[in-house]
JSON list of C-alpha atoms in Angstrom, two decimals:
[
{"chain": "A", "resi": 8, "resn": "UNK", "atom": "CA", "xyz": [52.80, 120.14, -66.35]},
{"chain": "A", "resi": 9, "resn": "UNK", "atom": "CA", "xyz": [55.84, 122.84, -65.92]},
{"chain": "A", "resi": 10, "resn": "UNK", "atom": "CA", "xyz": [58.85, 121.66, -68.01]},
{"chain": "A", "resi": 11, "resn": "UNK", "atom": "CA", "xyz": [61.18, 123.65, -66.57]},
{"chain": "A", "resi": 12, "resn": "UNK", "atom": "CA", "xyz": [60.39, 124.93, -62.77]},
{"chain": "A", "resi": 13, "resn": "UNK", "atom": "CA", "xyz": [62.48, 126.77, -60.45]},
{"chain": "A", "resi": 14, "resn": "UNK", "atom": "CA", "xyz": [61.83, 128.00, -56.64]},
{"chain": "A", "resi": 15, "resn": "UNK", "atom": "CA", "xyz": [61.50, 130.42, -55.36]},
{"chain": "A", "resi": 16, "resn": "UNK", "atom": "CA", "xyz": [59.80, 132.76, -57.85]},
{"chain": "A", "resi": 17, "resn": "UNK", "atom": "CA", "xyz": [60.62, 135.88, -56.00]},
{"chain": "A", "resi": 18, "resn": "UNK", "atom": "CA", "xyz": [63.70, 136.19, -53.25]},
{"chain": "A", "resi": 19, "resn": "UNK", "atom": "CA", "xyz": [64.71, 138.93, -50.99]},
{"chain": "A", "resi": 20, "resn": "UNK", "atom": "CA", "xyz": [67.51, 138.47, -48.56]},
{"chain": "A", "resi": 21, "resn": "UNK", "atom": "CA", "xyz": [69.64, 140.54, -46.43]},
{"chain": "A", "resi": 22, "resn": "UNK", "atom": "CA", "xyz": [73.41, 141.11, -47.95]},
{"chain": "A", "resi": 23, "resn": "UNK", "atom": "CA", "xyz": [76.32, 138.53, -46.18]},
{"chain": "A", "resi": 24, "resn": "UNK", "atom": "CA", "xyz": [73.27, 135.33, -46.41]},
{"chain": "A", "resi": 25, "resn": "UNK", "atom": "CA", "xyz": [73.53, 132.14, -48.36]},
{"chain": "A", "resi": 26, "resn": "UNK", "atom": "CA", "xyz": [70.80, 131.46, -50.18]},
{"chain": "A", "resi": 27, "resn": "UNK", "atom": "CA", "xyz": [69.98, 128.57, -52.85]},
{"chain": "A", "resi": 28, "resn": "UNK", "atom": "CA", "xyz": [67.99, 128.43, -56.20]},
{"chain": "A", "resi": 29, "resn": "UNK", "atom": "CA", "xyz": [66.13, 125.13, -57.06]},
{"chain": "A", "resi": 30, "resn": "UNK", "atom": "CA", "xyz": [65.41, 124.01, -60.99]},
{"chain": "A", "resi": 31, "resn": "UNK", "atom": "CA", "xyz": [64.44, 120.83, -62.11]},
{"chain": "A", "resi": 32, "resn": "UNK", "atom": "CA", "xyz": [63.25, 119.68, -65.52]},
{"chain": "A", "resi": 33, "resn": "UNK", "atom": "CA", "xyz": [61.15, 116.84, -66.90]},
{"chain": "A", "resi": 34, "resn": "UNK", "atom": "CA", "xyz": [62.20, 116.92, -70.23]},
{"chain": "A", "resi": 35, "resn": "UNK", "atom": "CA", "xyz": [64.89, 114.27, -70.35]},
{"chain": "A", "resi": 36, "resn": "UNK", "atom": "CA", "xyz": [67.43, 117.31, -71.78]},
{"chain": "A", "resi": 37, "resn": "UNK", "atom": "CA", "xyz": [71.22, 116.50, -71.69]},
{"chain": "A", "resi": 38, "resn": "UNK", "atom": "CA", "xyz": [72.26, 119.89, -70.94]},
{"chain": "A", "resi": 39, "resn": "UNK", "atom": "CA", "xyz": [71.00, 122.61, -68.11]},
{"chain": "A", "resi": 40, "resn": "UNK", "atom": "CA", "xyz": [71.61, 126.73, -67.69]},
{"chain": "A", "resi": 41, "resn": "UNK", "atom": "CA", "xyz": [71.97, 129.11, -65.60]},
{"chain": "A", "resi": 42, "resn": "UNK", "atom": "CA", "xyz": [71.42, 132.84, -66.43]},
{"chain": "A", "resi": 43, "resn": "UNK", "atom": "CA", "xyz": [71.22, 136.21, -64.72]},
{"chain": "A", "resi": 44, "resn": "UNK", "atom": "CA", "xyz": [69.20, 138.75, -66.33]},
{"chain": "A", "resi": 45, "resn": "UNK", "atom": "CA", "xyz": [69.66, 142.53, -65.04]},
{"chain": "A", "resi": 46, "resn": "UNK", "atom": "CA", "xyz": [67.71, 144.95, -64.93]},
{"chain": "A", "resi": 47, "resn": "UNK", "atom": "CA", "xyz": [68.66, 146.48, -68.42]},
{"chain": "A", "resi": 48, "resn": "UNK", "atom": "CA", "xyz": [67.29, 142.58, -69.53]},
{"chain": "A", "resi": 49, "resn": "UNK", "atom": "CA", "xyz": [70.80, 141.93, -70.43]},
{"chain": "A", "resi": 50, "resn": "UNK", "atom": "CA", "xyz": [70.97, 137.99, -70.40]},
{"chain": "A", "resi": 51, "resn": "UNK", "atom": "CA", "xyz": [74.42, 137.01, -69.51]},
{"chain": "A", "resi": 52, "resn": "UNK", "atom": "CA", "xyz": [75.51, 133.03, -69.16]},
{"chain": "A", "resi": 53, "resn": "UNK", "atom": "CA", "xyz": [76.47, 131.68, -65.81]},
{"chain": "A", "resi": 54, "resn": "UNK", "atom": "CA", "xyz": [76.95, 127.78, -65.95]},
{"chain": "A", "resi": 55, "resn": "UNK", "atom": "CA", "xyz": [75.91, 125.14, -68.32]},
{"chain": "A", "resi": 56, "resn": "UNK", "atom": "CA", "xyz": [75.40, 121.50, -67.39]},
{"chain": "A", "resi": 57, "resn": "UNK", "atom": "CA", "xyz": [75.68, 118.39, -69.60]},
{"chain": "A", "resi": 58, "resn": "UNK", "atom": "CA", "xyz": [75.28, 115.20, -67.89]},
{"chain": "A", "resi": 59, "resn": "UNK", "atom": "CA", "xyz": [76.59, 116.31, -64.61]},
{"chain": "A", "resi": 60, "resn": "UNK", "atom": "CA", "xyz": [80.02, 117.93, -65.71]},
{"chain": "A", "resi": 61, "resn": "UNK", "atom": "CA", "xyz": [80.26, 121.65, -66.06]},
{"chain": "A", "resi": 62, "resn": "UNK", "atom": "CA", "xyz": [81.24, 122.73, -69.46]},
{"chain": "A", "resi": 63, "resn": "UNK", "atom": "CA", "xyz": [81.20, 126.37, -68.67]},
{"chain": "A", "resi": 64, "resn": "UNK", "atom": "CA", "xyz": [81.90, 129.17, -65.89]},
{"chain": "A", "resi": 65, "resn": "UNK", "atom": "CA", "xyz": [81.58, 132.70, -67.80]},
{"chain": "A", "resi": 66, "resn": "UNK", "atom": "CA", "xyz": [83.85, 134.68, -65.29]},
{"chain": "A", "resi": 67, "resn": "UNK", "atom": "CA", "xyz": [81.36, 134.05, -62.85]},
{"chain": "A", "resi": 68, "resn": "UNK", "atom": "CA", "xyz": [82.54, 134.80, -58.70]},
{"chain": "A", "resi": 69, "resn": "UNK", "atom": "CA", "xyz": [83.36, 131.75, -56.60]},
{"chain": "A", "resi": 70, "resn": "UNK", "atom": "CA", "xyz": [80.44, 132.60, -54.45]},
{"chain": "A", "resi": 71, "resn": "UNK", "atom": "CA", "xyz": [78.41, 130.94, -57.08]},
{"chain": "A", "resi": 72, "resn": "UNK", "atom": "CA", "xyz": [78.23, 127.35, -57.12]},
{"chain": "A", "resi": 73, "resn": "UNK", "atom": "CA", "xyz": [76.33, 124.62, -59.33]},
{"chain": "A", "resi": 74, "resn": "UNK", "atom": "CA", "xyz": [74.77, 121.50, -58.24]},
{"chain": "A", "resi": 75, "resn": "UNK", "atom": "CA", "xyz": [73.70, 119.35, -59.97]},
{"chain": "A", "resi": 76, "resn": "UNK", "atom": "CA", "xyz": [72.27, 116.33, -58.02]},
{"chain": "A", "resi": 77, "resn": "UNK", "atom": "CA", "xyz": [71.09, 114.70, -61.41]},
{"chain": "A", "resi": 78, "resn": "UNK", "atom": "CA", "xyz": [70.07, 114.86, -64.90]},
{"chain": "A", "resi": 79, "resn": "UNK", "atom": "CA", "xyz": [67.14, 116.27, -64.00]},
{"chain": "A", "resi": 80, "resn": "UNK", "atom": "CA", "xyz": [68.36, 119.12, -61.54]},
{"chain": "A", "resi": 81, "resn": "UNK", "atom": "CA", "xyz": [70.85, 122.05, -61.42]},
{"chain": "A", "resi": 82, "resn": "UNK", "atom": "CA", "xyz": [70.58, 124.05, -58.21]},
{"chain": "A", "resi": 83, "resn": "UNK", "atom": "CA", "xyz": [72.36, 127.18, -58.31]},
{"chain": "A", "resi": 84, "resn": "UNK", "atom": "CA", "xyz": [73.95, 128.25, -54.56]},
{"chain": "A", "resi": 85, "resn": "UNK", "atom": "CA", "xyz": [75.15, 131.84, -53.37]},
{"chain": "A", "resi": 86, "resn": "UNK", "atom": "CA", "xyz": [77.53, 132.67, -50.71]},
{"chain": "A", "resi": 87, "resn": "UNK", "atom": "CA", "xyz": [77.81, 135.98, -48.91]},
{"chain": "A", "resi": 88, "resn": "UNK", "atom": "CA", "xyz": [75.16, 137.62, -51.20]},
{"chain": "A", "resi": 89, "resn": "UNK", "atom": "CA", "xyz": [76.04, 140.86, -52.15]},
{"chain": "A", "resi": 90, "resn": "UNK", "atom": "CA", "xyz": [73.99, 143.78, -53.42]},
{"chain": "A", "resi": 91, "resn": "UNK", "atom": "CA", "xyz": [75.14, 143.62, -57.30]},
{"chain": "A", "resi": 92, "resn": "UNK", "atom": "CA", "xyz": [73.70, 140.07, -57.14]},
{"chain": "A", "resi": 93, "resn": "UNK", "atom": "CA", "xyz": [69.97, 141.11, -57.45]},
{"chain": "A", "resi": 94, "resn": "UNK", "atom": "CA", "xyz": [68.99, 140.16, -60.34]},
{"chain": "A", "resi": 95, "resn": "UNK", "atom": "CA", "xyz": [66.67, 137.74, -62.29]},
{"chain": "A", "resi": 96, "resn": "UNK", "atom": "CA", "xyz": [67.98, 134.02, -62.77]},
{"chain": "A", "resi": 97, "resn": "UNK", "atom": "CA", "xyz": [66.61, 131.98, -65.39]},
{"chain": "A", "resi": 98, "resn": "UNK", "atom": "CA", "xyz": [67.09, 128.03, -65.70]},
{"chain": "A", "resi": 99, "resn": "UNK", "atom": "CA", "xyz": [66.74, 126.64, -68.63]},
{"chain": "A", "resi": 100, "resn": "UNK", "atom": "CA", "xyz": [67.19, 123.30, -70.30]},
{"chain": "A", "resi": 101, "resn": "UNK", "atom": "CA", "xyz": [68.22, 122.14, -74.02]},
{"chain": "A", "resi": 102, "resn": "UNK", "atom": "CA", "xyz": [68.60, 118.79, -76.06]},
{"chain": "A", "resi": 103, "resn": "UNK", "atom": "CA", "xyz": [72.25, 117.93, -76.67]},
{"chain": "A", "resi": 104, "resn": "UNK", "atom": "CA", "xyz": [72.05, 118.54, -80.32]},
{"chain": "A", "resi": 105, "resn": "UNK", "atom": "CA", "xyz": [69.54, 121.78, -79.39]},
{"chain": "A", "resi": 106, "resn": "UNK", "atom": "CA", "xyz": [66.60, 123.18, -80.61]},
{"chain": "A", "resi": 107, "resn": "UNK", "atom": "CA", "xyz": [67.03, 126.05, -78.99]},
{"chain": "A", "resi": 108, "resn": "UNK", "atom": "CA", "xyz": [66.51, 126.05, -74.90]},
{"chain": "A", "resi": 109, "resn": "UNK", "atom": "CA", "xyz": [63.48, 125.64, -72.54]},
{"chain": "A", "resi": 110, "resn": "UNK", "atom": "CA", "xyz": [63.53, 128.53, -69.83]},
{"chain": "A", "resi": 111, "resn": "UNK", "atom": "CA", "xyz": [62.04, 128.45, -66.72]},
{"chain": "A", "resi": 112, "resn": "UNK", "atom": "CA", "xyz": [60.21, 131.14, -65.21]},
{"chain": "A", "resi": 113, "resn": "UNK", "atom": "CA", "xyz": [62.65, 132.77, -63.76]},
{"chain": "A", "resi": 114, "resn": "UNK", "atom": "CA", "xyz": [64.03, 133.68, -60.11]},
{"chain": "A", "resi": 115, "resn": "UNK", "atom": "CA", "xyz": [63.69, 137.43, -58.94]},
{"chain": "A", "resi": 116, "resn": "UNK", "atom": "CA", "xyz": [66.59, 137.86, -56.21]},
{"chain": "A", "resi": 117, "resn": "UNK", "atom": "CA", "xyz": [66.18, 141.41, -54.30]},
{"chain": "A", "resi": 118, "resn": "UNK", "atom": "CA", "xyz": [69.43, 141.73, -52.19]},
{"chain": "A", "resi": 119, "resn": "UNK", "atom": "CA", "xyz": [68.96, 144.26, -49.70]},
{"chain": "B", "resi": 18, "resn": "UNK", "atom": "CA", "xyz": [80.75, 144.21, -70.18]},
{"chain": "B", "resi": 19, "resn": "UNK", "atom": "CA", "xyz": [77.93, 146.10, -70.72]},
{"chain": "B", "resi": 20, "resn": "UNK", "atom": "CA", "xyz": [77.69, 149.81, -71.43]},
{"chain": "B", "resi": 21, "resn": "UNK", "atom": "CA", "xyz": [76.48, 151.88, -68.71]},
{"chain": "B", "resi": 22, "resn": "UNK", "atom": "CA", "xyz": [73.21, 153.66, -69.31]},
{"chain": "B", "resi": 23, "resn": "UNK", "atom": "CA", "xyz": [72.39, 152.35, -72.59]},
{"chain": "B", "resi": 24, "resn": "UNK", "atom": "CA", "xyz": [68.58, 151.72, -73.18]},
{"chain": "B", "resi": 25, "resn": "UNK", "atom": "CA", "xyz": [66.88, 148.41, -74.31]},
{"chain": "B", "resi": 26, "resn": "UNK", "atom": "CA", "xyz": [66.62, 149.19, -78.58]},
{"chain": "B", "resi": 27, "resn": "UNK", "atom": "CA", "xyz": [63.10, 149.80, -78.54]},
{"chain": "B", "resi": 28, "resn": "UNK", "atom": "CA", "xyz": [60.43, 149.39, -82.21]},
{"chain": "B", "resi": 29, "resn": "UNK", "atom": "CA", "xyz": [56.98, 150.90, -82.01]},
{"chain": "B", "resi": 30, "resn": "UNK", "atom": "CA", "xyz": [54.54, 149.54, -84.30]},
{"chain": "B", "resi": 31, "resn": "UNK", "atom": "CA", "xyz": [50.76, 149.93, -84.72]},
{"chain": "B", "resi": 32, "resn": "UNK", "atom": "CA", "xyz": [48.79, 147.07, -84.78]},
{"chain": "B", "resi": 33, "resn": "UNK", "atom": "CA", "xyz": [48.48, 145.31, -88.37]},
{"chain": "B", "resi": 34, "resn": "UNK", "atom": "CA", "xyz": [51.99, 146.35, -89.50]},
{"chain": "B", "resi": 35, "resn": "UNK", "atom": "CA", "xyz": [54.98, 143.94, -89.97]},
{"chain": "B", "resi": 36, "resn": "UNK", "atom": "CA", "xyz": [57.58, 144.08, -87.37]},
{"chain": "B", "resi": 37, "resn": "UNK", "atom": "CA", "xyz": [61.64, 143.89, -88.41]},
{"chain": "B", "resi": 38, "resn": "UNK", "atom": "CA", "xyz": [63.95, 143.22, -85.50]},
{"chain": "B", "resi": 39, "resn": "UNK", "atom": "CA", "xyz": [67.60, 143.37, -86.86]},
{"chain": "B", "resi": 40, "resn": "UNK", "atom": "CA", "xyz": [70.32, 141.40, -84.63]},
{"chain": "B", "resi": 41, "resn": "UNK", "atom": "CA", "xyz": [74.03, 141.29, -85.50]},
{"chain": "B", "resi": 42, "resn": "UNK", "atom": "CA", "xyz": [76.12, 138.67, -83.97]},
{"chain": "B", "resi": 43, "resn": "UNK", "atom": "CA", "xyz": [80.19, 138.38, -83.71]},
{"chain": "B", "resi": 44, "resn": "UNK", "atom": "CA", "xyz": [81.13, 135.27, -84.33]},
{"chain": "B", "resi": 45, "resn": "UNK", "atom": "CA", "xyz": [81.68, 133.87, -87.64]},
{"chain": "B", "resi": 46, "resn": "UNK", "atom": "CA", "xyz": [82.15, 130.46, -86.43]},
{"chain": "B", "resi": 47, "resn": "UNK", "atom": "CA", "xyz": [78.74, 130.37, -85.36]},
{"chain": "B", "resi": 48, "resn": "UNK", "atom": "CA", "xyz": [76.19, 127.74, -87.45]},
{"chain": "B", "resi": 49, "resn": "UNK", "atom": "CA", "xyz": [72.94, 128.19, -85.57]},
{"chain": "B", "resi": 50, "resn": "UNK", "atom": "CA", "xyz": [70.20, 131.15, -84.20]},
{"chain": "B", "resi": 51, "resn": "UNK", "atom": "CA", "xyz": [67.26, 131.05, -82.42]},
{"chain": "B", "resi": 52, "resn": "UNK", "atom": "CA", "xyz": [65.13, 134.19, -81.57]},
{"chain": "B", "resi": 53, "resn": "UNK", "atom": "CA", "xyz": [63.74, 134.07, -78.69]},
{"chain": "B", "resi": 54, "resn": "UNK", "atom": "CA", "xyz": [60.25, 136.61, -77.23]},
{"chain": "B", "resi": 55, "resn": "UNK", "atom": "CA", "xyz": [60.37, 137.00, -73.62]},
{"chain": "B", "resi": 56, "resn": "UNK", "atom": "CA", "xyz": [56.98, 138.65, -72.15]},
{"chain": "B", "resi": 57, "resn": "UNK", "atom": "CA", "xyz": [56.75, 141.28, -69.15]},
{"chain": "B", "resi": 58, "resn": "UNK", "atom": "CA", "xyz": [57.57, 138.59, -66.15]},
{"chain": "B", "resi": 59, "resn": "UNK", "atom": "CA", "xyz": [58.07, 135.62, -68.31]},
{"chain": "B", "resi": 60, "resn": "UNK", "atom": "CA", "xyz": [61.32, 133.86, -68.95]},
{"chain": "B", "resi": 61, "resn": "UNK", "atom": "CA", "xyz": [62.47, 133.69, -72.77]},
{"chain": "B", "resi": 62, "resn": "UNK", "atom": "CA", "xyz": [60.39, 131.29, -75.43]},
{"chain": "B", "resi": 63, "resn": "UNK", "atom": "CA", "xyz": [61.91, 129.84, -78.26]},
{"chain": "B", "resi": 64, "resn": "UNK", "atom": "CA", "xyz": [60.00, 131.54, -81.81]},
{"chain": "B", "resi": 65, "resn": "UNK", "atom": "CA", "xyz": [61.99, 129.91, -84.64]},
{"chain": "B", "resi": 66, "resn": "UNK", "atom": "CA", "xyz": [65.73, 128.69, -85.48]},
{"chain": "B", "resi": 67, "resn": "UNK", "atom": "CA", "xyz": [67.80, 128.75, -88.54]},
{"chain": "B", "resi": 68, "resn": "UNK", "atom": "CA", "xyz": [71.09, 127.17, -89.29]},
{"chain": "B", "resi": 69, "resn": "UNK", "atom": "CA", "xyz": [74.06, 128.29, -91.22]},
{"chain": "B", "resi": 70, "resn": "UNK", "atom": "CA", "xyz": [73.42, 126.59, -94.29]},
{"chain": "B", "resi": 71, "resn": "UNK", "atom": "CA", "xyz": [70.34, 128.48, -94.92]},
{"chain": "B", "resi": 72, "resn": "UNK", "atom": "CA", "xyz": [69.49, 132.28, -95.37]},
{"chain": "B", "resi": 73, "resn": "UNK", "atom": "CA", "xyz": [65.94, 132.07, -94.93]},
{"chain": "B", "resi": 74, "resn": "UNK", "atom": "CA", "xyz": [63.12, 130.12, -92.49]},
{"chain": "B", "resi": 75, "resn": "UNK", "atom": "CA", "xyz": [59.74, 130.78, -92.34]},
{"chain": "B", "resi": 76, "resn": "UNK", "atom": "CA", "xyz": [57.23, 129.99, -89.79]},
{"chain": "B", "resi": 77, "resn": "UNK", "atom": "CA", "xyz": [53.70, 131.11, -88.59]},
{"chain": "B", "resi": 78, "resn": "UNK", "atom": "CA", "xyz": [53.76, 134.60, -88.87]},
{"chain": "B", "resi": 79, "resn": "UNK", "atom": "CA", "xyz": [57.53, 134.82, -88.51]},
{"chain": "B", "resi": 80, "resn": "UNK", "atom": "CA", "xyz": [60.31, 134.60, -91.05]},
{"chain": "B", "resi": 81, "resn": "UNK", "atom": "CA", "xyz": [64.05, 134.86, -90.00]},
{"chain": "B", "resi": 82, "resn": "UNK", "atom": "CA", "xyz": [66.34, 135.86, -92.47]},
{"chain": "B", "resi": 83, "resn": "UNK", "atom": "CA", "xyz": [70.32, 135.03, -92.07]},
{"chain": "B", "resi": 84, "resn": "UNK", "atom": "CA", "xyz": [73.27, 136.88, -94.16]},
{"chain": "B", "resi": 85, "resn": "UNK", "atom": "CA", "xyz": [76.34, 135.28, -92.73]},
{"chain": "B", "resi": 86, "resn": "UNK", "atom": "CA", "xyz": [78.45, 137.51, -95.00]},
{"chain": "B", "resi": 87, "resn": "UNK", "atom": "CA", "xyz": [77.71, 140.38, -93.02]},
{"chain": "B", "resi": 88, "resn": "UNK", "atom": "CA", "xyz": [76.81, 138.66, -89.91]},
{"chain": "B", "resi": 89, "resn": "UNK", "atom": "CA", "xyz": [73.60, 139.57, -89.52]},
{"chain": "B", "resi": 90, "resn": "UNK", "atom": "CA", "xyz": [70.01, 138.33, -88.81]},
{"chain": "B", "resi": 91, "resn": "UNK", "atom": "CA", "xyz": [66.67, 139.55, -88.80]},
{"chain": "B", "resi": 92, "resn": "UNK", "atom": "CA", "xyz": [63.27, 138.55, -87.77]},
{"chain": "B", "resi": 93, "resn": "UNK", "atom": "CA", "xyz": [59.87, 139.55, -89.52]},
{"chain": "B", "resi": 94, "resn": "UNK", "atom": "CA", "xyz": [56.70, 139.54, -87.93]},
{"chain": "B", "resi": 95, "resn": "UNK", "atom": "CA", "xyz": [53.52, 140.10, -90.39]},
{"chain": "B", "resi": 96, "resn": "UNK", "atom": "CA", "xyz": [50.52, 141.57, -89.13]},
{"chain": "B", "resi": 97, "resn": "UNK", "atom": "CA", "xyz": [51.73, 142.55, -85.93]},
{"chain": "B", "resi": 98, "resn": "UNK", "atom": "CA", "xyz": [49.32, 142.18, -83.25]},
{"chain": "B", "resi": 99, "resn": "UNK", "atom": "CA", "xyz": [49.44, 143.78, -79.57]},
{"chain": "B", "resi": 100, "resn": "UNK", "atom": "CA", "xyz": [50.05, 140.16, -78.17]},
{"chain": "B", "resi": 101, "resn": "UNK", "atom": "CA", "xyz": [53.49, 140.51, -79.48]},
{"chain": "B", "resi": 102, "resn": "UNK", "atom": "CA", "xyz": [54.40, 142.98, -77.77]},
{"chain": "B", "resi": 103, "resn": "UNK", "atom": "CA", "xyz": [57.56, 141.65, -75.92]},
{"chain": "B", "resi": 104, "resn": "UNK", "atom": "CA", "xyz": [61.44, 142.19, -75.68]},
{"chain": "B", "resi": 105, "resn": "UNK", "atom": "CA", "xyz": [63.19, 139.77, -78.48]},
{"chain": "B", "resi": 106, "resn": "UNK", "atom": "CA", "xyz": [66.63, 138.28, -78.49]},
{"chain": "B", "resi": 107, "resn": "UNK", "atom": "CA", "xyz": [68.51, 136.62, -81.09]},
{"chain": "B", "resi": 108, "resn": "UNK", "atom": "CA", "xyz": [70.89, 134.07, -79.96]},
{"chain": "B", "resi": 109, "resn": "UNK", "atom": "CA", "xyz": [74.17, 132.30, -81.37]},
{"chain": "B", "resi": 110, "resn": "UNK", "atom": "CA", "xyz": [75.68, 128.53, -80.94]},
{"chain": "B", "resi": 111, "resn": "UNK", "atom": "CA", "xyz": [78.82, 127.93, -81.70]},
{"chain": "B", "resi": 112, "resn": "UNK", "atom": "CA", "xyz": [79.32, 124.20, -83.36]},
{"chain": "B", "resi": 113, "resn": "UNK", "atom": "CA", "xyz": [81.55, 121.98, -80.90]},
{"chain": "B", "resi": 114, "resn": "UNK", "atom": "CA", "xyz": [79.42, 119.28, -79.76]},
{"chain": "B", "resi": 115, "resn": "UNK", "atom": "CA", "xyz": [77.61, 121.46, -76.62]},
{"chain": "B", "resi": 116, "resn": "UNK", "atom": "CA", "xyz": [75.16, 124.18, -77.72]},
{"chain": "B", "resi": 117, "resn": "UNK", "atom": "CA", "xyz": [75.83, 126.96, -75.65]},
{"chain": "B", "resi": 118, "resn": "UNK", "atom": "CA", "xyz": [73.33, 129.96, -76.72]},
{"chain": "B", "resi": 119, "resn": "UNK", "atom": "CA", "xyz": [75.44, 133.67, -76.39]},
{"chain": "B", "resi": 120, "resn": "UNK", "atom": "CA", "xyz": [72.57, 136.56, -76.46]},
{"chain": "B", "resi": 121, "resn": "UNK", "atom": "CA", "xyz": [72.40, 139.59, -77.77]},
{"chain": "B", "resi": 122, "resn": "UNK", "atom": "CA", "xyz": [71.61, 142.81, -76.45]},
{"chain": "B", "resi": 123, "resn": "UNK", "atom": "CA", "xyz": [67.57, 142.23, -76.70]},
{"chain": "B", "resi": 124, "resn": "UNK", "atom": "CA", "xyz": [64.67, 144.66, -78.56]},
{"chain": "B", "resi": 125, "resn": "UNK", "atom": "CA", "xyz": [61.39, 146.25, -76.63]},
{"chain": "B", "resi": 126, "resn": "UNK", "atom": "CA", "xyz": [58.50, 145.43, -79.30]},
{"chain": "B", "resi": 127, "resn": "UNK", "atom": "CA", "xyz": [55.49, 147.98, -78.23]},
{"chain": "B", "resi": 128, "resn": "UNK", "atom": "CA", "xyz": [52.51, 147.26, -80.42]},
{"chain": "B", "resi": 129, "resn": "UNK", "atom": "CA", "xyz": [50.00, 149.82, -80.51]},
{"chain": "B", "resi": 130, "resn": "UNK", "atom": "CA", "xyz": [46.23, 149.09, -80.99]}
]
């Protein structure tokens, strides 16, 4: 019974593609992430959710785009993938007064 | 941005030791920290939280200390065992109605049986 779960697990594209990022959540959280991860395990913010208005874009390209269909979801979509994009993104979820977040288990994206 | 070629911090312990991983964080107006432990292929898991009014919070196994004068926290694993082997991050919210966790930098655990 995954509380936070995110597909694909692993993602390898050619550069110039589109590609999308699925995470939903099924613990009735206000608020939804998303992070990149690289490979020196830096974890850097993207976006954050709260009951489907973004509250934060951390100098993150255009090319990236939130969705958020409802409470429950936050896709994450990429346009014109480019190499530095490989990475690992992590959804994750919190409480509006937080306890600290619930991450998924991450997407591996391989841009080649 | 990050600096280029600088390696994950890294603490070797053998097994049956107590761990200290030292974080410091920036910003003063920040009133609660979580550490998180993420394992190899694993996304991050909360371990324990502490808030701004307190300088100390124990939990099983784990105690995370807090010195906001210096801004600074720490977390203390006792009899350290090889399953905690894992890269740790401390993270800071900043009060303001959304919780929006900033992490640091991150530390390689490598216990050793």
């Amino acid at each position: 019974d995954t509380a936070v779960s995110q597909t694909p697990k692993y993602l390898v594209t050619q550069m110039g593609n589109d590609k999308s990022i699925k995470c939903e959540q099924n613990l009735g959280h206000d608020t939804m992430y998303w992070y990149k991860q690289d490979s020196k395990k830096f974890l850097k913010i993207m976006f954050s959710y709260n009951n489907k208005e973004l509250i934060i874009n951390e100098t993150v390209p255009n090319r990236f785009s939130p969705k958020s269909p409802d409470k429950a979801h936050l896709n994450l979509h990429i346009n014109s993938l480019e190499l530095g994009d490989s990475a690992v993104y992590f959804c994750a979820s919190s409480p509006r007064d937080s306890s600290g977040c619930t991450f998924g288990s991450g997407t591996r994206l391989t841009v080649v | 941005g990050e600096s280029v070629g600088l390696h994950l911090p890294t603490l070797s312990v053998q097994e049956g030791d107590n761990s200290i991983i030292n974080c410091a964080y920036s910003n003063s107006a920040s009133d609660y920290f979580i550490w998180y432990k993420q394992e190899s292929g694993k996304g991050p898991q909360f371990i324990i939280d502490i808030r701004s009014n307190m300088d100390k919070r124990q939990g099983q196994r784990v105690t995370v200390l807090l010195n906001k004068t210096v801004k600074h926290l720490s977390l203390q694993i006792a009899a350290t065992q090889p399953g905690d082997s894992a890269v740790y991050f401390c993270a800071e919210n900043i009060a303001g109605g959304s919780y929006i966790p900033t992490f640091g930098r991150g530390t390689s655990l490598i216990v050793h049986p």
